[in-house]
Amino acid sequence: METMAHADRLPVARLMGGIPPTALVLLGIVSVQVGAAFAKQLFTVAGAAGTVTLRLVVAAIVLVAIWRPSLRMDRRTLVVVASYGVVLGAMNLFFYAALERIPLGAAVTIEFLGPLAVAVAGSRRWLDGVWVLLAGAGVVLLTRVQGGLLWTGVLFALAAGACWAGYILLAAKLGSKTNDGKGLALAMVVGSLIALPFGISSAGTAMLDPVVLAAAAAVALMSSVIPYSLELEALRRMPPRVFGILMSMEPAVAALAGLVLLGEQLKPAQWVAVCCVVIASVGATRSARPDV
């Protein structure tokens, strides 16, 4: 049965199957952060909500065209797909709202508290408490440095982090219930429908500008289609704990992308704050109980 399922996979799935899972995660991290940097440049034209709506809609169209999903799934799988889509849409809306107000590196660093919470959830070990305190100190340092950060941006980033925690848990379930990208394609449709009212009310007809559409298509590929597909494939082939360790590099990559592509300068103390969160995430994930 498993052999037949593998044989039915599309060429794109077979191609990803030949890439080591570690490389899949690293490629996904770089892709999503470079895509976020490009997306921020669209804010002046389409706004944050309009940009994220275009990103999700284009990504949904591309994924549906590639995977040609069907609704003929059992009820539990459909619930997971729908839940994943809702969380995905909300996570992106919150994150782009944060990105509109604070630097990319800061937004991702604060958002990363969500995955960290997943890593230490339910733990009673003192060492995990140390990682939580280190991450908390990093975020406090990030927001308290002279000049600080807009608190609205911080709150949106925290909300995105909560959604990211749900995304991680649901992505693992989705990966276990599907053996290709069909579930992801349907979830992206749900996510785009969640974002659509916000995008229309924010950007209106600006979303139909050909230049904006072309830029949004590039952002959709880099920030949604490529990284989400790579992450799902990686989660099928590696323990969530290892996945979490690799994802711990996300804040540092985001800060570098913001610096190189957007000219967003973080103060030395803020770079220390980013490092605190990265170290805390790596430590918490490494010390987590082995996956069963």
Tab-separated table of C-alpha atoms in Angstrom, residues 23-38 104 222-223 226-227 230-231 247 249-250 253-254 257 261:
chain	number	residue	atom	x	y	z
A	23	ALA	CA	18.520	20.679	3.208
A	24	LEU	CA	14.752	20.989	2.655
A	25	VAL	CA	14.340	22.848	5.953
A	26	LEU	CA	17.298	25.176	5.320
A	27	LEU	CA	16.085	26.005	1.817
A	28	GLY	CA	12.631	26.709	3.198
A	29	ILE	CA	14.000	29.084	5.860
A	30	VAL	CA	15.978	31.148	3.347
A	31	SER	CA	13.077	31.208	0.884
A	32	VAL	CA	10.458	32.390	3.360
A	33	GLN	CA	12.610	35.179	4.834
A	34	VAL	CA	13.764	36.519	1.468
A	35	GLY	CA	10.133	36.381	0.363
A	36	ALA	CA	9.070	38.331	3.456
A	37	ALA	CA	11.669	41.000	2.698
A	38	PHE	CA	10.340	41.379	-0.846
A	104	LEU	CA	11.705	41.816	9.903
A	222	MET	CA	9.101	32.220	-2.115
A	223	SER	CA	7.025	32.677	1.045
A	226	ILE	CA	8.208	26.608	-1.755
A	227	PRO	CA	8.751	26.736	2.046
A	230	LEU	CA	9.530	21.776	1.729
A	231	GLU	CA	8.563	21.819	5.412
A	247	MET	CA	14.020	26.096	12.426
A	249	MET	CA	17.914	29.624	12.807
A	250	GLU	CA	14.884	31.490	11.450
A	253	VAL	CA	18.182	34.508	8.880
A	254	ALA	CA	15.298	37.013	9.092
A	257	ALA	CA	17.484	39.316	5.204
A	261	LEU	CA	17.483	43.469	1.420
